[in-house]
Amino acid sequence: LAGNPARKIGLGLGAALALYLVFAAGNFMSRYIFDFAGRNIDAVYGFRGGASPLRIALLMAIVIGPGEELFWRAFLQRRLSLHHGRWMGFAAATALYTAVHLASGNIMLVLAAMVCGIFWGLLYLRFESPLINMVSHTVWDIAVFIVFPFGA
């Protein structure tokens, strides 16, 4: 993959689609199993606060998706992996990524963060490409929050 940005972008797009399908199945199952799931999922969408979809998409594309992947995977996971081994670095970065969402008090958001942390952490572990992760995270964010949302 080295030196082939088109292939990395393609992999990022495919990864975003795969993760979206995981969440579509999870959305269906969690709403069926847990009586609180629908309220929790709808609450995740409350951050939009009436902002225009274009504004949200631009923030996700320019700041949020790339920024989170550069910090959580390209910096933190990589650094932890260098000091503690690849799998411990992955596990620690994923645990921290999940833990920062605990303050929300939203069980479904914490579970979603855990699934995303595992998915993007493994993606980075496999390819070590910030570009693949940034494309996947950004496209997934825009799909889940703007184009094909699961909640309110």
CSV table of N, CA and C in Angstrom, one decimal:
chain,number,residue,atom,x,y,z
A,1,LEU,N,0.8,-1.2,0.0
A,1,LEU,CA,0.0,0.0,0.0
A,1,LEU,C,0.8,1.3,0.0
A,2,ALA,N,2.1,1.1,0.3
A,2,ALA,CA,2.9,2.3,0.4
A,2,ALA,C,2.9,3.1,-0.9
A,3,GLY,N,2.7,4.3,-0.9
A,3,GLY,CA,2.8,5.2,-2.1
A,3,GLY,C,1.5,5.0,-3.0
A,4,ASN,N,0.5,4.4,-2.5
A,4,ASN,CA,-0.7,4.3,-3.3
A,4,ASN,C,-1.9,4.9,-2.6
A,5,PRO,N,-2.1,6.2,-2.6
A,5,PRO,CA,-3.2,6.8,-1.9
A,5,PRO,C,-4.5,6.4,-2.4
A,6,ALA,N,-4.7,6.1,-3.7
A,6,ALA,CA,-6.0,5.8,-4.2
A,6,ALA,C,-6.5,4.5,-3.6
A,7,ARG,N,-5.6,3.5,-3.4
A,7,ARG,CA,-5.9,2.2,-2.8
A,7,ARG,C,-6.3,2.4,-1.3
A,8,LYS,N,-5.5,3.3,-0.7
A,8,LYS,CA,-5.8,3.6,0.7
A,8,LYS,C,-7.2,4.2,0.9
A,9,ILE,N,-7.5,5.1,0.0
A,9,ILE,CA,-8.8,5.8,0.1
A,9,ILE,C,-9.9,4.7,-0.2
A,10,GLY,N,-9.7,3.9,-1.1
A,10,GLY,CA,-10.6,2.8,-1.4
A,10,GLY,C,-10.8,1.9,-0.2
A,11,LEU,N,-9.7,1.5,0.4
A,11,LEU,CA,-9.9,0.7,1.7
A,11,LEU,C,-10.6,1.4,2.8
A,12,GLY,N,-10.3,2.7,2.9
A,12,GLY,CA,-11.0,3.5,3.9
A,12,GLY,C,-12.5,3.6,3.6
A,13,LEU,N,-12.9,3.7,2.4
A,13,LEU,CA,-14.3,3.7,2.0
A,13,LEU,C,-15.0,2.4,2.3
A,14,GLY,N,-14.3,1.3,1.9
A,14,GLY,CA,-14.8,0.0,2.2
A,14,GLY,C,-15.0,-0.3,3.7
A,15,ALA,N,-14.0,0.2,4.4
A,15,ALA,CA,-14.0,0.0,5.9
A,15,ALA,C,-15.2,0.8,6.5
A,16,ALA,N,-15.4,2.0,6.0
A,16,ALA,CA,-16.6,2.8,6.5
A,16,ALA,C,-17.9,2.1,6.2
A,17,LEU,N,-18.0,1.5,5.0
A,17,LEU,CA,-19.2,0.8,4.7
A,17,LEU,C,-19.4,-0.5,5.6
A,18,ALA,N,-18.3,-1.2,5.8
A,18,ALA,CA,-18.4,-2.4,6.6
A,18,ALA,C,-18.8,-2.0,8.1
A,19,LEU,N,-18.3,-0.9,8.6
A,19,LEU,CA,-18.6,-0.5,9.9
A,19,LEU,C,-20.1,0.0,10.0
A,20,TYR,N,-20.5,0.7,8.9
A,20,TYR,CA,-21.9,1.1,8.9
A,20,TYR,C,-22.8,-0.1,8.9
A,21,LEU,N,-22.5,-1.1,8.2
A,21,LEU,CA,-23.4,-2.3,8.2
A,21,LEU,C,-23.4,-3.0,9.6
A,22,VAL,N,-22.2,-3.0,10.3
A,22,VAL,CA,-22.2,-3.5,11.6
A,22,VAL,C,-23.1,-2.7,12.5
A,23,PHE,N,-23.1,-1.4,12.4
A,23,PHE,CA,-24.0,-0.5,13.2
A,23,PHE,C,-25.5,-0.7,12.8
A,24,ALA,N,-25.7,-0.9,11.5
A,24,ALA,CA,-27.1,-1.1,11.1
A,24,ALA,C,-27.7,-2.4,11.8
A,25,ALA,N,-26.9,-3.4,11.8
A,25,ALA,CA,-27.3,-4.7,12.5
A,25,ALA,C,-27.4,-4.4,14.0
A,26,GLY,N,-26.4,-3.7,14.6
A,26,GLY,CA,-26.4,-3.4,16.0
A,26,GLY,C,-27.6,-2.5,16.4
A,27,ASN,N,-28.0,-1.6,15.6
A,27,ASN,CA,-29.1,-0.7,15.8
A,27,ASN,C,-30.4,-1.5,15.9
A,28,PHE,N,-30.6,-2.4,15.0
A,28,PHE,CA,-31.8,-3.3,14.9
A,28,PHE,C,-31.8,-4.2,16.2
A,29,MET,N,-30.7,-4.8,16.4
A,29,MET,CA,-30.7,-5.8,17.6
A,29,MET,C,-30.8,-5.1,18.9
A,30,SER,N,-30.1,-4.0,19.1
A,30,SER,CA,-30.2,-3.3,20.4
A,30,SER,C,-31.5,-2.8,20.7
A,31,ARG,N,-32.2,-2.2,19.7
A,31,ARG,CA,-33.6,-1.7,19.9
A,31,ARG,C,-34.6,-2.8,20.2
A,32,TYR,N,-34.3,-4.0,19.7
A,32,TYR,CA,-35.1,-5.1,20.0
A,32,TYR,C,-34.9,-5.7,21.4
A,33,ILE,N,-33.6,-5.7,21.8
A,33,ILE,CA,-33.2,-6.3,23.1
A,33,ILE,C,-33.4,-5.4,24.3
A,34,PHE,N,-32.9,-4.1,24.1
A,34,PHE,CA,-32.9,-3.2,25.3
A,34,PHE,C,-34.0,-2.2,25.2
A,35,ASP,N,-34.8,-2.0,26.2
A,35,ASP,CA,-35.8,-1.0,26.1
A,35,ASP,C,-35.3,0.4,26.1
A,36,PHE,N,-34.1,0.6,26.6
A,36,PHE,CA,-33.5,2.0,26.7
A,36,PHE,C,-32.7,2.4,25.4
A,37,ALA,N,-32.5,1.4,24.6
A,37,ALA,CA,-31.6,1.6,23.4
A,37,ALA,C,-32.1,2.8,22.5
A,38,GLY,N,-33.4,2.8,22.2
A,38,GLY,CA,-33.9,3.8,21.3
A,38,GLY,C,-33.7,5.2,21.9
A,39,ARG,N,-34.0,5.4,23.2
A,39,ARG,CA,-33.8,6.7,23.8
A,39,ARG,C,-32.3,7.1,23.8
A,40,ASN,N,-31.4,6.1,24.1
A,40,ASN,CA,-30.0,6.4,24.1
A,40,ASN,C,-29.5,6.8,22.8
A,41,ILE,N,-29.9,6.0,21.7
A,41,ILE,CA,-29.4,6.3,20.4
A,41,ILE,C,-29.9,7.6,19.9
A,42,ASP,N,-31.2,7.9,20.1
A,42,ASP,CA,-31.7,9.2,19.8
A,42,ASP,C,-31.0,10.4,20.4
A,43,ALA,N,-30.6,10.2,21.7
A,43,ALA,CA,-29.9,11.2,22.5
A,43,ALA,C,-28.5,11.5,21.9
A,44,VAL,N,-27.9,10.5,21.2
A,44,VAL,CA,-26.6,10.8,20.6
A,44,VAL,C,-26.7,11.9,19.5
A,45,TYR,N,-27.9,11.9,18.9
A,45,TYR,CA,-28.1,12.9,17.8
A,45,TYR,C,-28.4,14.3,18.3
A,46,GLY,N,-28.6,14.5,19.6
A,46,GLY,CA,-28.9,15.8,20.2
A,46,GLY,C,-27.8,16.8,20.0
A,47,PHE,N,-26.5,16.4,19.8
A,47,PHE,CA,-25.4,17.3,19.7
A,47,PHE,C,-25.6,18.3,18.5
A,48,ARG,N,-26.4,17.9,17.5
A,48,ARG,CA,-26.5,18.7,16.3
A,48,ARG,C,-27.1,20.1,16.6
A,49,GLY,N,-28.1,20.1,17.6
A,49,GLY,CA,-28.6,21.4,18.1
A,49,GLY,C,-29.1,22.3,17.0
A,50,GLY,N,-29.6,21.8,15.9
A,50,GLY,CA,-30.1,22.7,14.9
A,50,GLY,C,-29.1,23.2,13.9
A,51,ALA,N,-27.8,22.8,14.0
A,51,ALA,CA,-26.8,23.2,13.1
A,51,ALA,C,-27.1,22.6,11.7
A,52,SER,N,-26.7,23.3,10.7
A,52,SER,CA,-27.0,22.8,9.3
A,52,SER,C,-26.2,21.5,9.1
A,53,PRO,N,-26.8,20.6,8.3
A,53,PRO,CA,-26.0,19.4,8.0
A,53,PRO,C,-24.7,19.7,7.3
A,54,LEU,N,-24.7,20.7,6.4
A,54,LEU,CA,-23.4,21.0,5.7
A,54,LEU,C,-22.3,21.4,6.7
A,55,ARG,N,-22.7,22.2,7.7
A,55,ARG,CA,-21.7,22.7,8.7
A,55,ARG,C,-21.2,21.5,9.5
A,56,ILE,N,-22.1,20.6,9.9
A,56,ILE,CA,-21.7,19.4,10.6
A,56,ILE,C,-20.8,18.5,9.8
A,57,ALA,N,-21.2,18.3,8.5
A,57,ALA,CA,-20.4,17.5,7.6
A,57,ALA,C,-19.0,18.1,7.4
A,58,LEU,N,-18.9,19.4,7.3
A,58,LEU,CA,-17.6,20.0,7.1
A,58,LEU,C,-16.7,19.9,8.3
A,59,LEU,N,-17.3,20.0,9.5
A,59,LEU,CA,-16.6,19.8,10.8
A,59,LEU,C,-16.1,18.4,10.9
A,60,MET,N,-16.9,17.4,10.5
A,60,MET,CA,-16.6,16.0,10.6
A,60,MET,C,-15.4,15.7,9.6
A,61,ALA,N,-15.5,16.3,8.4
A,61,ALA,CA,-14.5,16.0,7.3
A,61,ALA,C,-13.2,16.7,7.6
A,62,ILE,N,-13.2,17.9,8.1
A,62,ILE,CA,-12.0,18.7,8.3
A,62,ILE,C,-11.3,18.5,9.6
A,63,VAL,N,-12.2,18.4,10.7
A,63,VAL,CA,-11.6,18.4,12.0
A,63,VAL,C,-11.8,17.1,12.8
A,64,ILE,N,-13.0,16.6,12.9
A,64,ILE,CA,-13.4,15.5,13.8
A,64,ILE,C,-12.8,14.2,13.4
A,65,GLY,N,-13.2,13.7,12.2
A,65,GLY,CA,-12.7,12.4,11.7
A,65,GLY,C,-11.1,12.4,11.6
A,66,PRO,N,-10.5,13.3,10.9
A,66,PRO,CA,-9.1,13.3,10.8
A,66,PRO,C,-8.4,13.5,12.1
A,67,GLY,N,-8.9,14.4,12.9
A,67,GLY,CA,-8.3,14.7,14.2
A,67,GLY,C,-8.3,13.6,15.2
A,68,GLU,N,-9.5,12.9,15.2
A,68,GLU,CA,-9.6,11.8,16.2
A,68,GLU,C,-8.6,10.7,15.7
A,69,GLU,N,-8.5,10.4,14.4
A,69,GLU,CA,-7.7,9.3,14.0
A,69,GLU,C,-6.2,9.7,14.2
A,70,LEU,N,-5.8,10.9,13.9
A,70,LEU,CA,-4.5,11.3,14.1
A,70,LEU,C,-4.1,11.2,15.6
A,71,PHE,N,-5.0,11.5,16.5
A,71,PHE,CA,-4.7,11.4,17.9
A,71,PHE,C,-4.8,10.0,18.4
A,72,TRP,N,-5.9,9.4,18.3
A,72,TRP,CA,-6.2,8.1,18.9
A,72,TRP,C,-5.4,6.9,18.3
A,73,ARG,N,-5.2,6.9,17.0
A,73,ARG,CA,-4.5,5.8,16.4
A,73,ARG,C,-3.1,6.2,16.0
A,74,ALA,N,-2.9,7.2,15.2
A,74,ALA,CA,-1.6,7.6,14.7
A,74,ALA,C,-0.6,8.1,15.7
A,75,PHE,N,-1.2,8.7,16.8
A,75,PHE,CA,-0.3,9.1,17.9
A,75,PHE,C,-0.3,8.1,19.0
A,76,LEU,N,-1.5,8.0,19.7
A,76,LEU,CA,-1.6,7.3,21.0
A,76,LEU,C,-1.4,5.8,20.8
A,77,GLN,N,-2.1,5.2,19.9
A,77,GLN,CA,-2.0,3.7,19.7
A,77,GLN,C,-0.6,3.4,19.2
A,78,ARG,N,0.0,4.2,18.3
A,78,ARG,CA,1.3,3.9,17.8
A,78,ARG,C,2.3,4.1,18.9
A,79,ARG,N,2.2,5.1,19.7
A,79,ARG,CA,3.2,5.3,20.8
A,79,ARG,C,3.1,4.2,21.9
A,80,LEU,N,1.8,3.9,22.3
A,80,LEU,CA,1.6,2.8,23.2
A,80,LEU,C,2.2,1.5,22.7
A,81,SER,N,2.0,1.3,21.4
A,81,SER,CA,2.5,0.0,20.8
A,81,SER,C,4.0,0.0,20.8
A,82,LEU,N,4.6,1.1,20.6
A,82,LEU,CA,6.1,1.1,20.6
A,82,LEU,C,6.7,0.8,22.0
A,83,HIS,N,6.0,1.2,23.0
A,83,HIS,CA,6.4,1.0,24.4
A,83,HIS,C,6.0,-0.3,25.0
A,84,HIS,N,4.8,-0.9,24.6
A,84,HIS,CA,4.2,-2.0,25.3
A,84,HIS,C,3.8,-3.2,24.3
A,85,GLY,N,4.2,-3.0,23.1
A,85,GLY,CA,3.8,-4.1,22.1
A,85,GLY,C,2.6,-3.7,21.3
A,86,ARG,N,2.4,-4.3,20.2
A,86,ARG,CA,1.3,-3.9,19.3
A,86,ARG,C,0.0,-4.2,19.9
A,87,TRP,N,-0.2,-5.4,20.5
A,87,TRP,CA,-1.5,-5.7,21.0
A,87,TRP,C,-1.9,-5.0,22.3
A,88,MET,N,-0.9,-4.8,23.1
A,88,MET,CA,-1.2,-4.0,24.3
A,88,MET,C,-1.4,-2.5,24.0
A,89,GLY,N,-0.7,-2.0,23.0
A,89,GLY,CA,-1.0,-0.6,22.5
A,89,GLY,C,-2.4,-0.5,22.0
A,90,PHE,N,-2.8,-1.5,21.2
A,90,PHE,CA,-4.2,-1.5,20.6
A,90,PHE,C,-5.2,-1.5,21.7
A,91,ALA,N,-5.0,-2.5,22.7
A,91,ALA,CA,-5.9,-2.6,23.8
A,91,ALA,C,-6.0,-1.4,24.6
A,92,ALA,N,-4.9,-0.8,25.0
A,92,ALA,CA,-4.9,0.4,25.8
A,92,ALA,C,-5.5,1.6,25.1
A,93,ALA,N,-5.2,1.8,23.9
A,93,ALA,CA,-5.8,2.9,23.1
A,93,ALA,C,-7.3,2.7,23.0
A,94,THR,N,-7.7,1.5,22.7
A,94,THR,CA,-9.2,1.2,22.6
A,94,THR,C,-9.9,1.4,23.9
A,95,ALA,N,-9.3,1.0,25.0
A,95,ALA,CA,-9.9,1.2,26.3
A,95,ALA,C,-10.0,2.7,26.7
A,96,LEU,N,-9.0,3.4,26.4
A,96,LEU,CA,-9.0,4.9,26.6
A,96,LEU,C,-10.1,5.6,25.7
A,97,TYR,N,-10.1,5.2,24.5
A,97,TYR,CA,-11.1,5.8,23.5
A,97,TYR,C,-12.5,5.5,24.0
A,98,THR,N,-12.7,4.3,24.5
A,98,THR,CA,-14.0,3.9,25.1
A,98,THR,C,-14.3,4.7,26.4
A,99,ALA,N,-13.3,4.8,27.2
A,99,ALA,CA,-13.5,5.4,28.5
A,99,ALA,C,-13.8,6.9,28.5
A,100,VAL,N,-13.3,7.6,27.5
A,100,VAL,CA,-13.7,9.0,27.4
A,100,VAL,C,-15.1,9.3,27.2
A,101,HIS,N,-15.8,8.3,26.7
A,101,HIS,CA,-17.2,8.4,26.4
A,101,HIS,C,-18.1,8.1,27.6
A,102,LEU,N,-17.5,7.5,28.7
A,102,LEU,CA,-18.3,7.2,29.9
A,102,LEU,C,-18.9,8.4,30.5
A,103,ALA,N,-18.3,9.6,30.4
A,103,ALA,CA,-18.8,10.8,31.0
A,103,ALA,C,-20.2,11.2,30.4
A,104,SER,N,-20.5,10.7,29.2
A,104,SER,CA,-21.8,11.0,28.6
A,104,SER,C,-23.0,10.3,29.4
A,105,GLY,N,-22.7,9.2,30.1
A,105,GLY,CA,-23.7,8.5,30.8
A,105,GLY,C,-24.7,7.8,29.9
A,106,ASN,N,-24.3,7.7,28.6
A,106,ASN,CA,-25.1,7.1,27.6
A,106,ASN,C,-24.5,5.7,27.2
A,107,ILE,N,-25.2,4.6,27.7
A,107,ILE,CA,-24.7,3.3,27.5
A,107,ILE,C,-24.5,2.9,26.0
A,108,MET,N,-25.4,3.3,25.2
A,108,MET,CA,-25.3,3.0,23.8
A,108,MET,C,-24.1,3.8,23.1
A,109,LEU,N,-23.9,5.0,23.6
A,109,LEU,CA,-22.8,5.7,23.0
A,109,LEU,C,-21.4,5.1,23.4
A,110,VAL,N,-21.4,4.6,24.7
A,110,VAL,CA,-20.2,4.0,25.2
A,110,VAL,C,-19.9,2.7,24.4
A,111,LEU,N,-21.0,1.9,24.2
A,111,LEU,CA,-20.8,0.7,23.4
A,111,LEU,C,-20.4,1.0,22.0
A,112,ALA,N,-21.0,2.0,21.4
A,112,ALA,CA,-20.7,2.4,20.0
A,112,ALA,C,-19.2,2.8,20.0
A,113,ALA,N,-18.7,3.6,20.9
A,113,ALA,CA,-17.3,4.0,21.0
A,113,ALA,C,-16.4,2.8,21.1
A,114,MET,N,-16.8,1.8,21.9
A,114,MET,CA,-16.0,0.6,22.0
A,114,MET,C,-15.9,-0.2,20.7
A,115,VAL,N,-17.1,-0.3,20.0
A,115,VAL,CA,-17.1,-1.0,18.7
A,115,VAL,C,-16.2,-0.2,17.7
A,116,CYS,N,-16.3,1.1,17.7
A,116,CYS,CA,-15.5,1.9,16.8
A,116,CYS,C,-14.1,1.8,17.1
A,117,GLY,N,-13.8,1.9,18.4
A,117,GLY,CA,-12.4,1.8,18.9
A,117,GLY,C,-11.7,0.5,18.5
A,118,ILE,N,-12.4,-0.6,18.7
A,118,ILE,CA,-11.9,-1.9,18.3
A,118,ILE,C,-11.7,-1.9,16.7
A,119,PHE,N,-12.7,-1.5,16.0
A,119,PHE,CA,-12.7,-1.5,14.5
A,119,PHE,C,-11.5,-0.7,14.0
A,120,TRP,N,-11.5,0.6,14.4
A,120,TRP,CA,-10.4,1.5,13.8
A,120,TRP,C,-9.1,1.1,14.4
A,121,GLY,N,-9.0,0.6,15.6
A,121,GLY,CA,-7.8,0.2,16.2
A,121,GLY,C,-7.2,-1.0,15.4
A,122,LEU,N,-8.0,-2.0,15.1
A,122,LEU,CA,-7.6,-3.1,14.3
A,122,LEU,C,-7.2,-2.7,12.9
A,123,LEU,N,-8.0,-1.8,12.3
A,123,LEU,CA,-7.7,-1.3,11.0
A,123,LEU,C,-6.3,-0.6,11.0
A,124,TYR,N,-6.0,0.1,12.0
A,124,TYR,CA,-4.7,0.8,12.1
A,124,TYR,C,-3.6,-0.3,12.4
A,125,LEU,N,-3.9,-1.2,13.2
A,125,LEU,CA,-3.0,-2.3,13.6
A,125,LEU,C,-2.6,-3.1,12.3
A,126,ARG,N,-3.5,-3.3,11.4
A,126,ARG,CA,-3.3,-4.1,10.2
A,126,ARG,C,-2.5,-3.3,9.1
A,127,PHE,N,-2.9,-2.0,8.9
A,127,PHE,CA,-2.4,-1.3,7.8
A,127,PHE,C,-1.4,-0.1,8.2
A,128,GLU,N,-1.5,0.3,9.4
A,128,GLU,CA,-0.6,1.4,9.9
A,128,GLU,C,-0.7,2.6,9.0
A,129,SER,N,-1.9,2.9,8.6
A,129,SER,CA,-2.1,4.0,7.6
A,129,SER,C,-3.1,5.0,8.2
A,130,PRO,N,-2.6,6.2,8.6
A,130,PRO,CA,-3.5,7.2,9.1
A,130,PRO,C,-4.6,7.6,8.0
A,131,LEU,N,-4.2,7.6,6.8
A,131,LEU,CA,-5.1,7.9,5.7
A,131,LEU,C,-6.3,7.0,5.6
A,132,ILE,N,-6.0,5.7,5.7
A,132,ILE,CA,-7.1,4.7,5.6
A,132,ILE,C,-8.1,5.0,6.8
A,133,ASN,N,-7.5,5.2,8.0
A,133,ASN,CA,-8.4,5.4,9.2
A,133,ASN,C,-9.1,6.7,9.1
A,134,MET,N,-8.5,7.8,8.6
A,134,MET,CA,-9.1,9.1,8.5
A,134,MET,C,-10.3,9.0,7.5
A,135,VAL,N,-10.1,8.4,6.4
A,135,VAL,CA,-11.2,8.2,5.4
A,135,VAL,C,-12.3,7.4,6.0
A,136,SER,N,-12.0,6.3,6.6
A,136,SER,CA,-13.0,5.5,7.2
A,136,SER,C,-13.8,6.2,8.3
A,137,HIS,N,-13.1,6.8,9.2
A,137,HIS,CA,-13.8,7.6,10.3
A,137,HIS,C,-14.7,8.7,9.8
A,138,THR,N,-14.1,9.5,8.9
A,138,THR,CA,-14.8,10.6,8.3
A,138,THR,C,-16.1,10.2,7.5
A,139,VAL,N,-15.9,9.3,6.7
A,139,VAL,CA,-17.1,8.8,5.8
A,139,VAL,C,-18.1,8.2,6.7
A,140,TRP,N,-17.7,7.4,7.7
A,140,TRP,CA,-18.6,6.7,8.6
A,140,TRP,C,-19.4,7.8,9.4
A,141,ASP,N,-18.7,8.8,10.0
A,141,ASP,CA,-19.3,9.9,10.7
A,141,ASP,C,-20.4,10.5,9.9
A,142,ILE,N,-20.1,10.9,8.7
A,142,ILE,CA,-21.0,11.6,7.8
A,142,ILE,C,-22.2,10.7,7.5
A,143,ALA,N,-21.9,9.5,7.2
A,143,ALA,CA,-23.0,8.5,6.9
A,143,ALA,C,-24.0,8.4,8.1
A,144,VAL,N,-23.4,8.2,9.3
A,144,VAL,CA,-24.2,7.9,10.5
A,144,VAL,C,-24.9,9.1,11.0
A,145,PHE,N,-24.3,10.3,10.9
A,145,PHE,CA,-24.9,11.5,11.5
A,145,PHE,C,-25.6,12.4,10.5
A,146,ILE,N,-25.3,12.3,9.2
A,146,ILE,CA,-26.0,13.2,8.3
A,146,ILE,C,-26.8,12.4,7.2
A,147,VAL,N,-26.2,11.5,6.5
A,147,VAL,CA,-26.8,10.9,5.3
A,147,VAL,C,-27.8,9.8,5.7
A,148,PHE,N,-27.4,8.8,6.5
A,148,PHE,CA,-28.3,7.7,6.9
A,148,PHE,C,-28.3,7.5,8.4
A,149,PRO,N,-28.8,8.5,9.1
A,149,PRO,CA,-28.7,8.3,10.6
A,149,PRO,C,-29.6,7.2,11.2
A,150,PHE,N,-29.3,6.8,12.3
A,150,PHE,CA,-30.1,5.7,13.0
A,150,PHE,C,-31.1,6.3,14.0
A,151,GLY,N,-31.0,7.5,14.3
A,151,GLY,CA,-31.8,8.1,15.4
A,151,GLY,C,-32.4,9.5,15.0
A,152,ALA,N,-32.9,10.1,16.0
A,152,ALA,CA,-33.7,11.4,15.8
A,152,ALA,C,-32.9,12.4,15.0
